[in-house]
Coordinates of C-alpha atoms and ligand atoms in Angstrom, one line a residue:
X1 CA 5.5 -16.8 -13.1
X2 CA 9.0 -16.2 -14.4
X3 CA 7.5 -13.7 -16.8
X4 CA 5.9 -11.8 -13.9
X5 CA 9.2 -11.7 -12.0
X6 CA 10.8 -10.2 -15.1
X7 CA 8.1 -7.5 -15.2
X8 CA 8.7 -6.8 -11.5
X9 CA 12.4 -6.4 -12.1
X10 CA 11.7 -4.0 -14.9
X11 CA 9.4 -2.0 -12.6
X12 CA 12.2 -1.7 -10.0
X13 CA 14.7 -0.5 -12.6
X14 CA 12.1 1.9 -14.1
X15 CA 11.5 3.4 -10.6
X16 CA 15.2 4.1 -10.3
X17 CA 15.8 5.3 -13.9
X18 CA 13.0 7.8 -13.8
X19 CA 13.5 9.2 -10.3
X20 CA 10.7 7.4 -8.5
X21 CA 12.6 5.2 -5.9
X22 CA 16.3 4.9 -5.2
X23 CA 18.0 2.5 -2.8
X24 CA 18.8 4.4 0.4
X25 CA 22.4 5.8 0.6
X26 CA 22.9 4.6 -3.0
X27 CA 26.5 5.8 -3.3
X28 CA 27.4 3.4 -0.4
X29 CA 25.6 0.5 -2.2
X30 CA 22.3 1.0 -0.4
X31 CA 21.0 -0.1 3.0
X32 CA 18.8 -3.3 3.2
X33 CA 15.1 -2.7 2.9
X34 CA 15.4 1.1 3.1
X35 CA 14.6 3.3 0.1
X36 CA 14.5 7.0 -0.8
X37 CA 11.8 8.6 -3.0
X38 CA 13.1 10.7 -5.9
X39 CA 11.8 13.8 -7.6
X40 CA 8.9 12.0 -9.3
X41 CA 8.3 9.4 -6.5
X42 CA 7.8 12.1 -3.8
X43 CA 5.1 13.7 -5.9
X44 CA 3.3 10.5 -6.5
X45 CA 3.6 9.6 -2.9
X46 CA 2.3 13.0 -1.8
X47 CA -0.7 12.6 -4.1
X48 CA -1.5 9.1 -2.6
X49 CA -1.3 10.6 0.8
X50 CA -3.5 13.5 -0.2
X51 CA -6.1 11.2 -1.7
X52 CA -6.2 9.2 1.5
X53 CA -6.2 12.2 3.9
X54 CA -8.9 14.1 2.1
X55 CA -11.1 11.0 1.7
X56 CA -10.9 10.7 5.5
X57 CA -10.8 14.2 6.9
X58 CA -12.5 16.2 4.2
X59 CA -15.3 13.8 3.4
X60 CA -16.1 12.8 7.0
X61 CA -17.3 15.5 9.4
X62 CA -16.6 13.2 12.3
X63 CA -12.9 12.4 11.4
X64 CA -10.1 14.7 12.4
X65 CA -6.3 14.3 11.9
X66 CA -3.3 14.4 14.2
X67 CA 0.5 14.2 13.8
X68 CA 2.0 12.4 16.8
X69 CA 5.7 12.0 17.4
X70 CA 7.7 8.9 16.4
X71 CA 9.2 8.6 19.9
X72 CA 6.7 7.7 22.5
X73 CA 6.9 6.9 26.2
X74 CA 8.3 3.4 26.5
X75 CA 5.3 2.2 28.6
X76 CA 3.1 2.7 25.5
X77 CA 4.7 -0.4 24.0
X78 CA 4.4 -2.4 27.2
X79 CA 0.7 -1.5 27.3
X80 CA 0.0 -2.2 23.6
X81 CA 1.6 -5.6 23.9
X82 CA 4.4 -4.9 21.4
X83 CA 7.2 -5.5 23.9
X84 CA 6.0 -9.0 24.7
X85 CA 4.3 -10.0 21.5
X86 CA 5.4 -8.1 18.4
X87 CA 7.3 -11.1 17.1
X88 CA 7.8 -13.0 13.9
X89 CA 8.5 -16.7 13.9
X90 CA 11.8 -17.2 12.1
X91 CA 13.5 -20.3 10.7
X92 CA 17.0 -20.6 9.1
X93 CA 18.1 -22.9 6.4
X94 CA 21.5 -24.3 7.5
X95 CA 22.8 -24.8 4.0
X96 CA 22.1 -21.4 2.4
X97 CA 22.3 -19.6 5.8
X98 CA 19.2 -17.7 4.7
X99 CA 16.5 -16.7 7.3
X100 CA 12.8 -16.9 6.6
X101 CA 9.5 -16.2 8.3
X102 CA 8.0 -19.6 9.0
X103 CA 4.5 -18.2 8.6
X104 CA 5.3 -16.7 5.2
X105 CA 6.8 -20.1 4.0
X106 CA 3.6 -21.8 5.0
X107 CA 1.3 -19.2 3.5
X108 CA 3.3 -19.4 0.2
X109 CA 2.7 -23.2 0.3
X110 CA -1.1 -22.6 0.7
X111 CA -0.9 -20.2 -2.3
X112 CA 0.7 -22.9 -4.3
X113 CA -2.3 -25.2 -3.9
X114 CA -4.5 -22.2 -4.9
X115 CA -2.4 -21.7 -8.0
X116 CA -2.7 -25.4 -8.9
X117 CA -6.5 -25.1 -8.7
X118 CA -6.5 -21.9 -10.7
X119 CA -4.4 -23.6 -13.4
X120 CA -6.8 -26.6 -13.6
X121 CA -9.7 -24.2 -13.9
X122 CA -8.0 -22.2 -16.7
X123 CA -7.1 -25.3 -18.6
X124 CA -10.7 -26.6 -18.4
X125 CA -12.1 -23.2 -19.4
X126 CA -10.1 -23.3 -22.5
X127 CA -11.1 -26.9 -23.3
X128 CA -14.9 -26.4 -22.7
X129 CA -15.2 -22.9 -24.0
X130 CA -18.7 -21.3 -23.5
X131 CA -20.1 -24.5 -22.0
X132 CA -17.8 -24.3 -19.0
X133 CA -19.5 -24.3 -15.6
X134 CA -16.8 -23.3 -13.1
X135 CA -18.9 -24.0 -10.0
X136 CA -19.6 -27.5 -11.2
X137 CA -16.0 -28.1 -12.3
X138 CA -14.4 -27.1 -8.9
X139 CA -16.9 -29.2 -7.0
X140 CA -16.5 -32.4 -9.1
X141 CA -13.0 -32.5 -10.7
X142 CA -11.0 -35.0 -8.7
X143 CA -7.7 -33.1 -9.1
X144 CA -9.2 -29.8 -8.0
X145 CA -10.9 -31.6 -5.0
X146 CA -7.6 -33.1 -4.0
X147 CA -5.7 -29.8 -4.1
X148 CA -8.5 -28.1 -2.2
X149 CA -8.5 -30.7 0.5
X150 CA -4.8 -30.4 1.0
X151 CA -5.1 -26.6 1.1
X152 CA -7.8 -26.7 3.7
X153 CA -6.1 -29.2 5.9
X154 CA -2.9 -27.2 5.8
X155 CA -4.8 -24.0 6.5
X156 CA -6.4 -25.5 9.5
X157 CA -3.2 -26.9 10.9
X158 CA -1.4 -23.6 10.3
X159 CA -4.1 -21.5 11.9
X160 CA -4.1 -23.7 15.0
X161 CA -0.3 -23.6 15.3
X162 CA -0.3 -19.8 15.1
X163 CA -3.1 -19.4 17.5
X164 CA -1.4 -21.7 20.0
X165 CA 1.9 -20.0 19.4
X166 CA 3.3 -23.6 18.8
X167 CA 6.7 -23.1 17.2
X168 CA 7.5 -26.8 17.1
X169 CA 4.3 -27.5 15.2
X170 CA 5.2 -24.7 12.7
X171 CA 8.5 -26.4 12.0
X172 CA 6.8 -29.8 11.7
X173 CA 4.4 -28.3 9.1
X174 CA 7.3 -27.0 7.1
X175 CA 8.9 -30.5 7.2
X176 CA 5.7 -32.4 6.5
X177 CA 4.9 -30.2 3.5
X178 CA 8.4 -30.8 2.1
X179 CA 9.0 -27.0 1.9
X180 CA 12.5 -26.3 0.6
X181 CA 14.7 -23.3 0.8
X182 CA 14.4 -21.4 -2.5
X183 CA 18.2 -20.8 -2.5
X184 CA 19.7 -24.1 -1.4
X185 CA 16.8 -26.3 -2.4
X186 CA 17.2 -28.3 0.9
X187 CA 15.0 -29.1 3.9
X188 CA 17.9 -28.6 6.4
X189 CA 15.9 -26.3 8.7
X190 CA 16.7 -25.0 12.2
X191 CA 14.0 -24.8 14.9
X192 CA 11.6 -21.9 14.7
X193 CA 12.3 -18.9 17.1
X194 CA 10.5 -15.7 17.9
X195 CA 12.1 -12.4 17.1
X196 CA 10.9 -8.9 18.2
X197 CA 10.6 -6.4 15.4
X198 CA 10.9 -3.2 17.3
X199 CA 14.0 -1.0 16.9
X200 CA 15.5 0.3 20.1
X201 CA 17.4 3.5 20.8
X202 CA 18.3 5.6 23.7
X203 CA 17.3 9.1 24.8
X204 CA 19.4 11.1 27.2
X205 CA 23.0 12.2 26.9
X206 CA 24.8 10.2 29.6
X207 CA 24.9 6.5 29.7
X208 CA 23.5 6.5 33.3
X209 CA 20.7 8.9 32.5
X210 CA 19.7 7.4 29.2
X211 CA 16.6 5.3 28.9
X212 CA 15.6 2.9 26.2
X213 CA 12.9 3.9 23.8
X214 CA 11.5 2.4 20.7
X215 CA 11.0 3.7 17.2
X216 CA 7.2 3.3 16.8
X217 CA 6.3 0.1 14.9
X218 CA 2.9 1.5 14.0
X219 CA 1.3 4.9 14.1
X220 CA -1.9 3.7 15.8
X221 CA -0.6 4.1 19.4
X222 CA 0.0 7.8 18.8
X223 CA -3.7 8.0 18.2
X224 CA -4.8 6.0 21.2
X225 CA -2.7 8.0 23.7
X226 CA -4.2 11.2 22.2
X227 CA -7.8 9.9 22.4
X228 CA -8.7 12.0 25.4
X229 CA -6.9 15.1 24.2
X230 CA -8.7 15.0 20.8
X231 CA -12.1 13.9 22.2
X232 CA -12.1 16.7 24.8
X233 CA -10.6 19.6 22.8
X234 CA -12.5 18.7 19.6
X235 CA -15.7 18.0 21.6
X236 CA -16.0 14.9 19.5
X237 CA -19.1 12.7 19.8
X238 CA -19.0 9.0 19.3
X239 CA -18.8 7.6 16.6
X240 CA -15.7 9.6 15.5
X241 CA -12.3 8.9 14.0
X242 CA -8.8 10.1 14.3
X243 CA -6.5 9.9 11.2
X244 CA -2.8 10.0 11.0
X245 CA 0.0 9.6 8.4
X246 CA 3.5 9.0 9.5
X247 CA 6.6 6.9 9.6
X248 CA 6.8 3.5 11.3
X249 CA 9.8 1.2 11.8
X250 CA 10.1 -2.6 11.9
X251 CA 13.2 -4.7 11.9
X252 CA 11.9 -6.9 9.2
X253 CA 14.1 -9.9 8.9
X254 CA 13.0 -11.1 5.6
X255 CA 13.2 -7.9 3.6
X256 CA 12.3 -8.7 0.0
X257 CA 10.2 -7.4 -2.8
X258 CA 11.5 -3.9 -3.1
X259 CA 9.3 -1.4 -1.2
X260 CA 6.8 -4.1 -0.3
X261 CA 8.5 -4.8 3.0
X262 CA 10.7 -2.1 4.3
X263 CA 12.4 -1.4 7.7
X264 CA 11.3 2.3 7.6
X265 CA 8.0 2.9 6.0
X266 CA 4.9 5.1 6.1
X267 CA 1.4 4.3 7.3
X268 CA -1.9 6.0 6.9
X269 CA -4.1 4.9 9.8
X270 CA -7.5 5.8 11.0
X271 CA -8.9 4.7 14.3
X272 CA -12.7 4.9 14.5
X273 CA -14.2 5.0 18.0
X274 CA -17.6 3.4 18.4
X275 CA -20.1 2.3 21.0
X276 CA -19.5 -1.2 22.3
X277 CA -21.7 -3.7 20.5
X278 CA -21.8 -1.7 17.3
X279 CA -18.3 -2.5 16.2
X280 CA -19.0 -5.4 13.8
X281 CA -21.5 -3.2 11.9
X282 CA -18.8 -0.5 11.6
X283 CA -16.3 -3.1 10.7
X284 CA -18.4 -4.1 7.7
X285 CA -19.0 -0.5 6.8
X286 CA -15.3 0.4 6.8
X287 CA -14.5 -2.7 4.8
X288 CA -16.8 -1.4 2.1
X289 CA -15.6 2.2 2.3
X290 CA -12.0 1.3 2.0
X291 CA -12.5 -1.1 -0.9
X292 CA -14.4 1.7 -2.7
X293 CA -11.4 4.0 -2.1
X294 CA -9.1 1.5 -3.8
X295 CA -11.4 0.7 -6.6
X296 CA -12.1 4.4 -7.5
X297 CA -8.5 4.4 -9.0
X298 CA -9.9 2.3 -11.8
X299 CA -7.5 -0.6 -11.6
X300 CA -10.3 -3.2 -12.0
X301 CA -12.3 -4.9 -9.2
X302 CA -10.8 -8.3 -10.2
X303 CA -7.4 -7.1 -8.9
X304 CA -8.6 -6.8 -5.3
X305 CA -9.8 -9.3 -2.8
X306 CA -10.5 -9.5 1.0
X307 CA -8.5 -12.0 3.0
X308 CA -10.2 -12.6 6.3
X309 CA -7.8 -13.5 9.2
X310 CA -7.9 -16.9 10.8
X311 CA -5.4 -15.9 13.4
X312 CA -6.7 -12.8 15.1
X313 CA -4.1 -10.6 16.8
X314 CA -4.4 -10.4 20.6
X315 CA -6.4 -7.2 20.4
X316 CA -8.9 -8.1 17.6
X317 CA -12.4 -9.6 17.3
X318 CA -12.5 -9.4 13.5
X319 CA -9.8 -8.6 10.8
X320 CA -9.4 -8.6 7.1
X321 CA -6.7 -7.6 4.6
X322 CA -7.4 -5.8 1.4
X323 CA -5.1 -7.6 -1.1
X324 CA -4.0 -6.4 -4.5
X325 CA -2.7 -8.4 -7.4
X326 CA 1.0 -7.6 -7.5
X327 CA 3.3 -9.2 -10.1
X328 CA 4.2 -11.7 -7.3
X329 CA 0.6 -12.6 -6.4
X330 CA -2.2 -11.2 -4.3
X331 CA -0.6 -9.3 -1.4
X332 CA -1.8 -7.3 1.6
X333 CA -1.9 -3.6 1.0
X334 CA -4.3 -2.6 3.8
X335 CA -5.7 -4.1 7.0
X336 CA -9.1 -3.4 8.5
X337 CA -9.3 -4.5 12.1
X338 CA -11.9 -4.5 14.8
X339 CA -9.5 -3.8 17.8
X340 CA -12.2 -4.0 20.5
X341 CA -11.4 -1.7 23.5
X342 CA -8.1 -3.4 24.0
X343 CA -5.8 -0.5 23.4
X344 CA -7.7 2.1 25.3
X345 CA -8.2 -0.2 28.3
X346 CA -4.6 -1.1 28.4
X347 CA -3.5 2.5 28.3
X348 CA -6.0 3.3 31.1
X349 CA -4.5 0.4 33.1
X350 CA -0.8 1.4 32.6
X351 CA -1.3 5.2 32.8
X352 CA -3.8 5.1 35.7
X353 CA -6.0 7.6 33.8
X354 CA -9.6 7.1 33.2
X355 CA -10.0 6.7 29.4
X356 CA -13.8 6.6 28.8
X357 CA -16.5 8.3 26.9
X358 CA -19.6 9.8 28.6
X359 CA -22.6 9.2 26.3
X360 CA -24.9 12.2 26.9
X361 CA -27.8 10.3 25.3
X362 CA -27.8 7.3 27.6
X363 CA -26.0 8.9 30.6
X364 CA -23.5 6.1 30.6
X365 CA -19.7 6.0 30.5
X366 CA -17.9 3.3 28.5
X367 CA -14.5 2.5 27.0
X368 CA -15.1 2.9 23.2
X369 CA -14.4 0.1 20.8
X370 CA -12.2 0.7 17.8
X371 CA -12.3 -0.1 14.1
X372 CA -8.9 0.6 12.5
X373 CA -8.1 1.0 8.9
X374 CA -4.3 0.8 8.3
X375 CA -2.6 1.1 4.9
X376 CA 1.0 1.3 4.0
X377 CA 1.8 4.3 1.7
X378 CA 4.7 2.4 0.2
X379 CA 2.7 -0.7 -0.6
X380 CA 0.0 1.5 -2.1
X381 CA 2.7 3.2 -4.1
X382 CA 4.0 -0.2 -5.3
X383 CA 0.5 -1.3 -6.3
X384 CA 0.0 1.9 -8.3
X385 CA 3.3 1.4 -10.0
X386 CA 2.8 -2.2 -10.8
X387 CA -0.6 -1.7 -12.3
X388 CA 0.4 1.4 -14.3
X389 CA 3.6 0.1 -15.9
X390 CA 2.9 -1.0 -19.4
X391 CA 5.1 -1.9 -22.4
X392 CA 3.0 -1.2 -25.5
X393 CA 3.6 -2.3 -29.1
X394 CA 2.9 0.6 -31.4
X395 CA 1.6 0.4 -35.0
X396 CA 5.0 1.4 -36.4
X397 CA 6.6 -1.6 -34.7
X398 CA 8.2 0.4 -31.9
X399 CA 7.6 -0.3 -28.2
X400 CA 6.8 2.4 -25.8
X401 CA 6.9 2.2 -22.0
X402 CA 4.0 4.1 -20.5
X403 CA 3.0 4.6 -16.9
X404 CA -0.8 4.6 -17.0
X405 CA -1.0 6.4 -13.7
X406 CA -4.4 7.7 -12.6
X407 CA -4.1 11.3 -13.7
X408 CA -4.9 12.6 -10.2
X409 CA -1.9 10.7 -8.8
X410 CA 0.6 11.5 -11.6
X411 CA 3.6 13.5 -10.5
X412 CA 3.5 15.9 -13.4
X413 CA 0.2 16.7 -15.0
X414 CA 1.2 18.7 -18.0
X415 CA 4.5 18.9 -20.0
X416 CA 4.9 22.1 -22.1
X417 CA 7.1 21.5 -25.1
X418 CA 8.3 24.1 -27.6
X419 CA 8.8 22.5 -31.0
X420 CA 12.1 24.2 -31.5
X421 CA 14.4 26.1 -29.2
X422 CA 14.1 29.4 -31.1
X423 CA 11.8 31.8 -32.9
X424 CA 10.1 32.8 -29.6
X425 CA 8.6 29.4 -29.0
X426 CA 10.4 28.8 -25.7
X427 CA 9.1 32.2 -24.4
X428 CA 5.6 31.3 -25.4
X429 CA 5.9 27.9 -23.7
X430 CA 7.2 29.5 -20.5
X431 CA 4.3 31.9 -20.5
X432 CA 1.9 29.0 -20.5
X433 CA 3.8 27.4 -17.6
X434 CA 3.7 30.6 -15.6
X435 CA 0.0 30.8 -16.1
X436 CA -0.9 27.2 -15.3
X437 CA 1.5 26.2 -12.5
X438 CA -0.8 27.6 -9.8
X439 CA -3.4 25.0 -10.8
X440 CA -1.4 21.9 -11.4
X441 CA 2.2 20.6 -11.7
X442 CA 3.7 21.6 -15.1
X443 CA 7.1 20.8 -16.6
X444 CA 8.9 22.8 -19.3
X445 CA 11.1 20.6 -21.6
X446 CA 13.0 21.8 -24.6
X447 CA 15.7 19.2 -25.0
X448 CA 15.6 16.4 -27.8
X449 CA 13.0 15.8 -30.5
X450 CA 9.4 16.0 -29.7
X451 CA 9.1 12.2 -30.1
X452 CA 11.7 11.6 -27.5
X453 CA 10.2 14.1 -25.1
X454 CA 6.8 12.4 -25.5
X455 CA 8.4 9.1 -24.6
X456 CA 10.1 10.5 -21.5
X457 CA 6.8 12.0 -20.4
X458 CA 5.0 8.7 -21.1
X459 CA 7.6 6.9 -18.9
X460 CA 6.8 9.1 -15.9
X461 CA 3.1 8.9 -16.5
X462 CA 2.5 12.5 -17.4
X463 CA -1.2 12.5 -18.7
X464 CA -0.9 15.5 -21.0
X465 CA 1.7 17.2 -23.2
X466 CA 1.2 20.4 -25.2
X467 CA 3.4 21.4 -28.1
X468 CA 4.0 25.0 -29.1
X469 CA 4.7 25.5 -32.8
X470 CA 5.0 28.5 -35.1
X471 CA 1.3 28.6 -35.6
X472 CA 0.8 29.1 -31.9
X473 CA 2.3 32.5 -32.2
X474 CA -0.4 33.4 -34.6
X475 CA -3.5 31.6 -33.4
X476 CA -2.8 31.1 -29.7
X477 CA -3.6 27.4 -30.1
X478 CA -1.4 24.4 -29.0
X479 CA -1.4 20.7 -29.8
X480 CA -2.6 18.7 -26.8
X481 CA -1.5 15.1 -26.7
X482 CA -3.2 12.5 -24.5
X483 CA -0.8 10.0 -22.9
X484 CA -3.0 6.9 -23.2
X485 CA -4.6 7.4 -26.7
X486 CA -1.6 9.4 -28.1
X487 CA -4.3 11.4 -29.8
X488 CA -3.5 15.0 -30.6
X489 CA -6.0 17.8 -30.8
X490 CA -5.6 21.5 -31.5
X491 CA -6.9 23.6 -28.6
X492 CA -6.8 27.3 -27.6
X493 CA -4.3 28.1 -24.8
X494 CA -7.1 29.8 -23.0
X495 CA -9.0 26.5 -22.7
X496 CA -6.1 24.4 -21.3
X497 CA -6.9 25.0 -17.6
X498 CA -10.5 24.0 -17.9
X499 CA -9.7 20.9 -20.1
X500 CA -7.0 19.6 -17.8
X501 CA -7.7 20.8 -14.2
X502 CA -10.8 18.7 -13.5
X503 CA -9.2 15.5 -14.8
X504 CA -6.0 15.7 -12.8
X505 CA -7.3 16.9 -9.5
X506 CA -7.6 14.8 -6.4
X507 CA -11.2 16.1 -6.2
X508 CA -12.0 14.1 -9.4
X509 CA -11.2 10.9 -7.4
X510 CA -13.0 12.1 -4.2
X511 CA -16.2 12.7 -6.2
X512 CA -16.3 9.0 -7.1
X513 CA -16.5 8.2 -3.4
X514 CA -19.7 10.0 -2.6
Ligands
ATP1 P1 2.6 -8.2 6.9 O1 1.8 -9.4 7.3 O2 2.8 -8.1 5.4 O3 3.9 -8.1 7.7 P2 1.2 -6.7 8.8 O4 -0.1 -7.5 8.8 O5 2.1 -6.9 9.9 O6 1.9 -6.9 7.3 P3 0.0 -4.3 9.7 O7 0.6 -4.3 11.0 O8 -1.5 -4.6 9.6 O9 0.8 -5.2 8.6 O10 0.3 -2.9 9.0 C1 -0.7 -2.2 8.2 C2 -0.1 -1.9 6.9 O11 1.2 -1.3 7.0 C3 0.0 -3.1 6.0 O12 -1.2 -3.4 5.3 C4 1.1 -2.6 5.0 O13 0.5 -1.9 3.9 C5 1.9 -1.7 5.8 N1 3.2 -2.3 6.3 C6 3.4 -3.1 7.3 N2 4.6 -3.5 7.4 C7 5.3 -3.0 6.4 C8 6.6 -3.0 5.9 N3 7.6 -3.6 6.5 N4 6.9 -2.2 4.8 C9 6.0 -1.6 4.1 N5 4.7 -1.5 4.5 C10 4.4 -2.2 5.6

């Protein structure tokens, strides 16, 4: 575990050192849980967004996009339930003065039992070798059974407390489980209290004329309030979806783990409107579709899992998280939710407008049900970074740091490197850049030895480098180096576009989805 934490620290400093992610307002020592994306980060982030957007809007004839404002009429948040119920249960440790989310403390405790089981299994696997039958082991080993019983009992008690909104019981669970503050190591806890996560601000210039509005805590409501506009002007037929990418804001109290939990972050959400009664089929369908989107990146199916919710949000009749194995454990990257007709009905009620769909096939009107897929751009970014970061021992004994980014997401696709800064090599290199930059992101670099330049490109995940040498001026060929294999091949300049373009395009990922 400590080793994994080390890796995570290295990833955070790598992000800063190579222009991916900086603390916000860095010269003023940063602002808690707010981050800026640097010159490489913004490219990677844009590629992630493009991959998502195109997989939704380009590959589905019945999904269209919008871009709604961050500020919305304040009644929106009354109708959606956020004013009354968008809370986190908080608990303080009196000795360290640190504040925690009670639900997170308990979930971490559940994860500890799971870790213990996993350790027993790993130990036994080593001992029994090929003869090991995992299914038999987990159902018969007394220690595993004991951990599993404790986990299940805690799970049940926790789910009930959350569903009943029973804050005293949450505190009691923390006490009964002997959960201690990681800083002070004590169990000196306060009571659990609810805390609303929405940021407030005011519109209007005078104090009297000003009214309180919220920074949106999710992008979804911008889609719901535009349902009628889009359905009518786009003449959309159910089932259909509306996709949106945009900023969301939450006053997260426990802001830890770098860009995993931020106060200002970006979401990619798609609301899919369906006929009542068909929603659970669509829910299953979207779970599959979204998992396939993640897995097309090639990070290995074993690094993902679904986590079905025990405690359903007030609006949902089914919900699951897609979790990814981060260095700090399996964590939610995306939620897929069956939101019933809750949001549209609430907006109909609060706005007084009829928000329904007239089904021309059955001649009936109804309020559509909704399946939502909601993914955080920043969490996705973090999962890509964590999976790609690699320290590799080379045959010559040196270590290289390489970001094995999927080529389609890499900020720079091709580095063009003249061997020396003279003899017409820079000019030849620049000519290649001028030719290829319309097709993909190229970078010209002439400083330092070729070896050092390769390392810098490895560290930002650039999949290809070409070196221009004196022979190039004669034979119009360059040395093409592959980031992952470090293999070098001599290829004609005229072939570079066709060799590289397909492999680095978002289309190469999209093709895996259909
Ligand atoms: P969590 O339980 O981790 O707080 P959530 O269940 O509240 O997350 P949702 O409301 O379902 O999250 O939001 C959808 C997605 O938005 C999440 O899967 C996550 O990727 C992203 N997200 C939510 N909150 C944050 C945050 N504070 N910082 C970064 N991304 C976030």
